[in-house]
Coordinates of C-alpha atoms in Angstrom, one line a residue:
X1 CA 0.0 0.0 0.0
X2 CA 1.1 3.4 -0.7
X3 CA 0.7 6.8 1.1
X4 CA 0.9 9.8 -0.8
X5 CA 2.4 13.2 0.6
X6 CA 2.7 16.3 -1.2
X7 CA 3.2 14.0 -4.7
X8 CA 5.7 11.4 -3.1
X9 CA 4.7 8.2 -2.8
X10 CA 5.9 5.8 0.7
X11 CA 5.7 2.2 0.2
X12 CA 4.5 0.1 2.9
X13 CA 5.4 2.3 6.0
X14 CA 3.5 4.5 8.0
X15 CA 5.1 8.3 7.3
X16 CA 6.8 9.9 9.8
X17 CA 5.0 13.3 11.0
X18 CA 6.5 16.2 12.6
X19 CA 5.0 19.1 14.4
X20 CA 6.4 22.4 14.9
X21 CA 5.1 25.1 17.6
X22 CA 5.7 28.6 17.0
X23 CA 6.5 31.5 19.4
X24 CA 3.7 33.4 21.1
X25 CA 4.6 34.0 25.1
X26 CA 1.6 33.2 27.4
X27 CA -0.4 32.4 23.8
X28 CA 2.2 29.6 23.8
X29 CA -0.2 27.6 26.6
X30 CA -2.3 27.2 23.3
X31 CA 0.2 24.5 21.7
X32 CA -0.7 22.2 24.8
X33 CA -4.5 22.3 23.6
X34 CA -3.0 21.1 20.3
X35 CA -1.0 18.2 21.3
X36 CA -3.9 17.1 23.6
X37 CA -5.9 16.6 20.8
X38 CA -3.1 15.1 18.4
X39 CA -2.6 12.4 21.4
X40 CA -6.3 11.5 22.0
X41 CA -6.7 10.9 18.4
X42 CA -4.0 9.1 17.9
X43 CA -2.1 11.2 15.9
X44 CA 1.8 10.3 16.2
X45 CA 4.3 12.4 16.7
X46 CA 7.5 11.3 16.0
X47 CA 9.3 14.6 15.2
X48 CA 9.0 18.3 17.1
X49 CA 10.2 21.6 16.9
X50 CA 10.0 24.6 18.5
X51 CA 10.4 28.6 19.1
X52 CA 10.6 30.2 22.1
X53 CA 7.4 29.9 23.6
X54 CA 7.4 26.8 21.5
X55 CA 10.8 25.5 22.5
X56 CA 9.5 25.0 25.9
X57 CA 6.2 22.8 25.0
X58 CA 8.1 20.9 22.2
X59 CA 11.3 20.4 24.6
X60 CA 9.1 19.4 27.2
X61 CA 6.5 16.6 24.8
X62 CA 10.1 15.4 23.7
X63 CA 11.2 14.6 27.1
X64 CA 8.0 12.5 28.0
X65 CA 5.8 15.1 29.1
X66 CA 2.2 14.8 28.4
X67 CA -0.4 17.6 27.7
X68 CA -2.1 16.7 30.5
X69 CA 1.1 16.8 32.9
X70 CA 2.1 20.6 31.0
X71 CA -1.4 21.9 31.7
X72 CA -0.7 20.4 35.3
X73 CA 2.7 22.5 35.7
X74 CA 1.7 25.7 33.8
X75 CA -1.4 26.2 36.2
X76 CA 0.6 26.6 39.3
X77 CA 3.2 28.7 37.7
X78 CA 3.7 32.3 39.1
X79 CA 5.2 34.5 36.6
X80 CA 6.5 37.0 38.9
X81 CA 8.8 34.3 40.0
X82 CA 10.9 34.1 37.1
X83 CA 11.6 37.8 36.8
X84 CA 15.1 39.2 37.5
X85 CA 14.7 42.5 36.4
X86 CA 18.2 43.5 35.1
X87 CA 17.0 47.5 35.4
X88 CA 15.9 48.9 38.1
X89 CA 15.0 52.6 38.6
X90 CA 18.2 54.0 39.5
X91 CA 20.1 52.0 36.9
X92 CA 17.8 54.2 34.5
X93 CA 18.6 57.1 35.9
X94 CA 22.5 56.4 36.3
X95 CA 21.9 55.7 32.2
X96 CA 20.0 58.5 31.6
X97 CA 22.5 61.3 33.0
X98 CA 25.2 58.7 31.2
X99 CA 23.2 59.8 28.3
X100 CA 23.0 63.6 29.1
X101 CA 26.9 63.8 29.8
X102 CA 28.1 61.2 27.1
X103 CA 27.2 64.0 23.6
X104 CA 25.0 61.0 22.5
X105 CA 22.3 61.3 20.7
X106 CA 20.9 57.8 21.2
X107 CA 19.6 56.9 24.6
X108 CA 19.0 53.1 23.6
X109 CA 22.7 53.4 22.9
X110 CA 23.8 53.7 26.9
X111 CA 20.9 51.0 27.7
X112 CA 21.8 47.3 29.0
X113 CA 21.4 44.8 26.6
X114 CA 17.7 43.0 28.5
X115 CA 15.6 44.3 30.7
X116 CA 15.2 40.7 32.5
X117 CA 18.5 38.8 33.2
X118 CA 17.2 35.1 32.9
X119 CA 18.7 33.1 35.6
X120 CA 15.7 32.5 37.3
X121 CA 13.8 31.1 34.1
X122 CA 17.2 29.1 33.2
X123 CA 17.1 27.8 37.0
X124 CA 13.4 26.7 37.1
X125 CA 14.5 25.2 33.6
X126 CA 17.1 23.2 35.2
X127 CA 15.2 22.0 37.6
X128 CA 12.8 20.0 35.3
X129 CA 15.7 18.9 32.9
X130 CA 18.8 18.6 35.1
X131 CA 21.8 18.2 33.0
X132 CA 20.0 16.2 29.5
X133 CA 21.1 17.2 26.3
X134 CA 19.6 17.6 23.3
X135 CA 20.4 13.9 22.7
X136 CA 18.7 12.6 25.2
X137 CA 15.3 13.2 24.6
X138 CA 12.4 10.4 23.6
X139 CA 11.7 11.5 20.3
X140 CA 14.2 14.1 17.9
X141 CA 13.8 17.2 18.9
X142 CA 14.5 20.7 16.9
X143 CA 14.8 24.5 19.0
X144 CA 15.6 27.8 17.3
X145 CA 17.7 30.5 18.3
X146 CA 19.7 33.6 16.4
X147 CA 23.4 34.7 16.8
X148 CA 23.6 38.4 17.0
X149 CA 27.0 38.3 15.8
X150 CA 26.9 36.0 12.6
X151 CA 22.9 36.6 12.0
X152 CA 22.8 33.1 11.5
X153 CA 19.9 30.6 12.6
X154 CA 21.0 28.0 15.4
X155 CA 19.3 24.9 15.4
X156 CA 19.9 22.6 18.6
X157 CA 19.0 19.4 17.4
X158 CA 19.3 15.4 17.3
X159 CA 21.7 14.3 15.4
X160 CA 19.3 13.1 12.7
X161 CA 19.8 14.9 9.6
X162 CA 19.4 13.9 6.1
X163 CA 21.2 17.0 4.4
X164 CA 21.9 20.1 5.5
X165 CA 20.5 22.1 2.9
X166 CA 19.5 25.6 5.1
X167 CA 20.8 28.4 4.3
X168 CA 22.9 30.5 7.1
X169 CA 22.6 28.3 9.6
X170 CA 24.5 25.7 12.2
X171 CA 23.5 23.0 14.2
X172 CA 24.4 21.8 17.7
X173 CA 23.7 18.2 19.0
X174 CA 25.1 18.5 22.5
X175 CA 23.4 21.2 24.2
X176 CA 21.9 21.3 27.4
X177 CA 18.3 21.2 27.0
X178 CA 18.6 23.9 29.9
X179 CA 20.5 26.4 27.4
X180 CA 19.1 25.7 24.1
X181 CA 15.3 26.8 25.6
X182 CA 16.8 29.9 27.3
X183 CA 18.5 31.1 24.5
X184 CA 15.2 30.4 22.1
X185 CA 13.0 32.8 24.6
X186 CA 15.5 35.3 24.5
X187 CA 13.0 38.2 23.4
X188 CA 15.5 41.1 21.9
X189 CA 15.5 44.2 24.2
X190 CA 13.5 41.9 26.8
X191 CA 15.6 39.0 27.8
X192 CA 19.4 39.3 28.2
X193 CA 20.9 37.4 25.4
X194 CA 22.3 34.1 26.2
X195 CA 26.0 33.8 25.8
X196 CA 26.6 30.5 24.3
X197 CA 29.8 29.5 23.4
X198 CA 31.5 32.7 21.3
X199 CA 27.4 33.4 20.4
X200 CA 25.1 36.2 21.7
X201 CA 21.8 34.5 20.7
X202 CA 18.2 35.5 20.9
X203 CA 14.9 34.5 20.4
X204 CA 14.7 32.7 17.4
X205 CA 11.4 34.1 16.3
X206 CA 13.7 37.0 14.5
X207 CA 14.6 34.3 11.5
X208 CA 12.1 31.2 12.4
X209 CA 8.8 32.1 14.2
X210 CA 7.7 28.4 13.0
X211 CA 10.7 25.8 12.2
X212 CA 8.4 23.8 9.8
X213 CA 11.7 23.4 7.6
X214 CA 14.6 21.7 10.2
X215 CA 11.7 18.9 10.2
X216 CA 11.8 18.4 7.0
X217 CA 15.6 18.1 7.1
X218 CA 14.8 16.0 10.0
X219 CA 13.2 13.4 8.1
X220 CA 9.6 14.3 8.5
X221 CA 7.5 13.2 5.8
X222 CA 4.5 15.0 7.0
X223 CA 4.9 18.7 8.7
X224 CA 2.3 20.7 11.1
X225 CA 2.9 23.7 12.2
X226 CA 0.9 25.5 14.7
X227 CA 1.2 29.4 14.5
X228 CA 0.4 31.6 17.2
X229 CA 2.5 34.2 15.1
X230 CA 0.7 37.9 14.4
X231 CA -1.6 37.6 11.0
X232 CA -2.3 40.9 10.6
X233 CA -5.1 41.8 13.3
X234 CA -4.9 45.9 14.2
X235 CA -3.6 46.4 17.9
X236 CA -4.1 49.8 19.3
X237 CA -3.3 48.7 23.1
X238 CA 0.7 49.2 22.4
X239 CA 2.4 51.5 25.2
X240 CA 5.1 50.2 26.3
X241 CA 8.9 49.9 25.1
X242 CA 8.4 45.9 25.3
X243 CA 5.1 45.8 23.6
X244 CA 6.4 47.5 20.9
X245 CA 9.7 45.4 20.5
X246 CA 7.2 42.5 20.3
X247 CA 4.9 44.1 17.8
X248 CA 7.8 44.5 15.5
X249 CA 9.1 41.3 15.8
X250 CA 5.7 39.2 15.2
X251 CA 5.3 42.1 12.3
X252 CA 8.9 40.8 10.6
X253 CA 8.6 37.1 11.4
X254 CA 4.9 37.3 10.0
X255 CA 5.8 37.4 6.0
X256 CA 8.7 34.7 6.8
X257 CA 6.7 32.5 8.6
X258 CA 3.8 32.5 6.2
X259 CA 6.4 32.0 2.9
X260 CA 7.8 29.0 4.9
X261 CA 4.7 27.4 6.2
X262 CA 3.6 27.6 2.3
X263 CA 6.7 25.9 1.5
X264 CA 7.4 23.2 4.1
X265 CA 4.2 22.7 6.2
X266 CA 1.2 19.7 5.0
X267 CA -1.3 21.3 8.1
X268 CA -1.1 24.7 9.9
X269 CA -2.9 25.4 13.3
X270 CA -3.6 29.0 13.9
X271 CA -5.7 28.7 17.5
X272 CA -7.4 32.6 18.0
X273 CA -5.0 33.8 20.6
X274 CA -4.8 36.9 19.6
X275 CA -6.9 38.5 22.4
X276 CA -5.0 36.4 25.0
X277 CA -2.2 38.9 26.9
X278 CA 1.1 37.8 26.6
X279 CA 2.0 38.4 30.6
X280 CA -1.4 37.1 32.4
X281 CA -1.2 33.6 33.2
X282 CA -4.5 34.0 34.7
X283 CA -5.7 33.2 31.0
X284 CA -3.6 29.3 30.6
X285 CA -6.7 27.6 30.4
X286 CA -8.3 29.9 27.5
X287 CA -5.2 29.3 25.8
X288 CA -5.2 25.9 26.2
X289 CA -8.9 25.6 25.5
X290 CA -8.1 27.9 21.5
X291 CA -5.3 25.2 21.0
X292 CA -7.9 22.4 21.9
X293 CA -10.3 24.1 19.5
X294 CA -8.5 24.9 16.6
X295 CA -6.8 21.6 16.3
X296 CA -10.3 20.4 16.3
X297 CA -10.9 21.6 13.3
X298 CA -7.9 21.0 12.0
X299 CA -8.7 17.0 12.3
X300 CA -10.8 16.0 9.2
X301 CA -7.6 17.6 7.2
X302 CA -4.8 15.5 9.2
X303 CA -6.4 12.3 9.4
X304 CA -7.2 12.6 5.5
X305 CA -3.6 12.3 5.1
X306 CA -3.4 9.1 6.0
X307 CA -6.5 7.7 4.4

């Protein structure tokens, strides 16, 4: 028996599906409600990827988590918790007369480079995955990140690669889980970079909101991709200096993401999240209820694959 994907045939085995989850912040509680439905219906997933938001779901469905156990964790989570502010009041006011006394004309130019320094995030991640590498997960698992200084894409993967055919980019097999998701959330102007071997890399939404194509080099025969990304809705509740870094960012990664969704992805997901805030985790079981929903109606078209 054959199965037919995107004009290739596969003779007599069952193809091998992969599912990448985009970046999206708090919206990313929406990717559980996906994989909750994938796994009740039986939909296997032997490949996953993920951005920043993303990278944390995917990395944690890799390492044996279920949906059920995420939506378990997430609940109890306290945001405030994680946040190591790496500016504080004075340290703007020390960089604003810096500023004043310096003849510059940029103040952004005296700033730090994060408002948040990330070791609390990167402890609480430690604490789930101890000291595993990117080997050592249950299934192959892809996460996204961008060196500052090359402007390359940085894929920590397994080492399970047919070619490597994408362009400006590395891979690392060896990473700590740990390190791979920090530097993948890194949020320019938000997070402090992570410093990763002779690399200053951020969120990897700034090249590859939704890694549909490291599964395909991966091996996947069949791609989904679930996109929390911005498509274009008006948003007139901007005021803040990390709003707006955000805004720009979802507004750059938008036209990439959909030209490589187009290109590399069988099924895309896009649960309504739009309305969901990016910093109130009072709203985790909305999210996960849009993922839930969207992937709903997303099943008729994923199970025809396989008829």
């Amino acid at each position: 028996m054959y199965l037919k994907i995107n004009g290739h045939k596969l003779n007599n085995k069952r193809c091998k599906i992969g599912v990448a989850l985009s970046g999206g912040g708090v919206r990313g509680t929406a990717h559980i409600g996906v994989l909750k439905v994938l796994v009740e219906n039986n939909i296997p997933i032997d490949l996953i990827s993920g951005t920043s938001a993303g990278a944390i779901v995917a990395t944690m469905y890799a390492c044996g988590y279920t949906p059920q156990q995420m939506q378990a964790m997430v609940q109890k989570l306290k945001m405030n918790e994680f946040i190591d502010l790496n500016v504080t009041v004075s340290d703007l006011f020390k960089h604003g007369m810096k500023w004043l006394y310096s003849g510059m004309f940029r103040f952004w130019s005296v700033l730090p480079t994060g408002l948040i320094k990330g070791d609390k995030i990167e402890q609480y991640f430690h604490s789930i995955w101890q000291d595993r590498t990117i080997r050592d997960t249950e299934i192959p698992l892809a996460i996204t990140a961008v060196d500052l200084n090359s402007a390359d894409t940085i894929f920590f993967t397994s080492p399970v690669f047919n070619s490597r055919a994408i362009l400006n980019a590395r891979y690392y097999h060896n990473t700590s889980l740990t390190d791979a998701v920090r530097a993948s959330i890194s949020i320019p102007g938000i997070f402090f970079p992570k410093k990763y071997r002779s690399m200053t890399l951020v969120d990897g939404a700034v090249k590859n909101n939704l890694p549909t194509d490291i599964l395909r080099h991966m091996g996947a025969d069949v791609v989904i991709g679930v996109d929390l990304g911005y498509d274009g809705q008006a948003n007139y509740d901007i005021k803040t200096v990390g709003e707006i870094l955000i805004q720009c960012i979802e507004i750059m990664s938008r036209e990439v993401t959909l030209l490589k969704s187009e290109q590399y992805a069988d099924i895309i997901i896009r649960p309504n999240t739009f309305d969901i805030s990016l910093k109130d985790m009072k709203q985790v079981l909305l999210g996960i209820g849009r993922g839930e929903e969207a992937a709903r109606e997303k099943l008729v078209d994923i199970k025809k694959i396989f008829e």
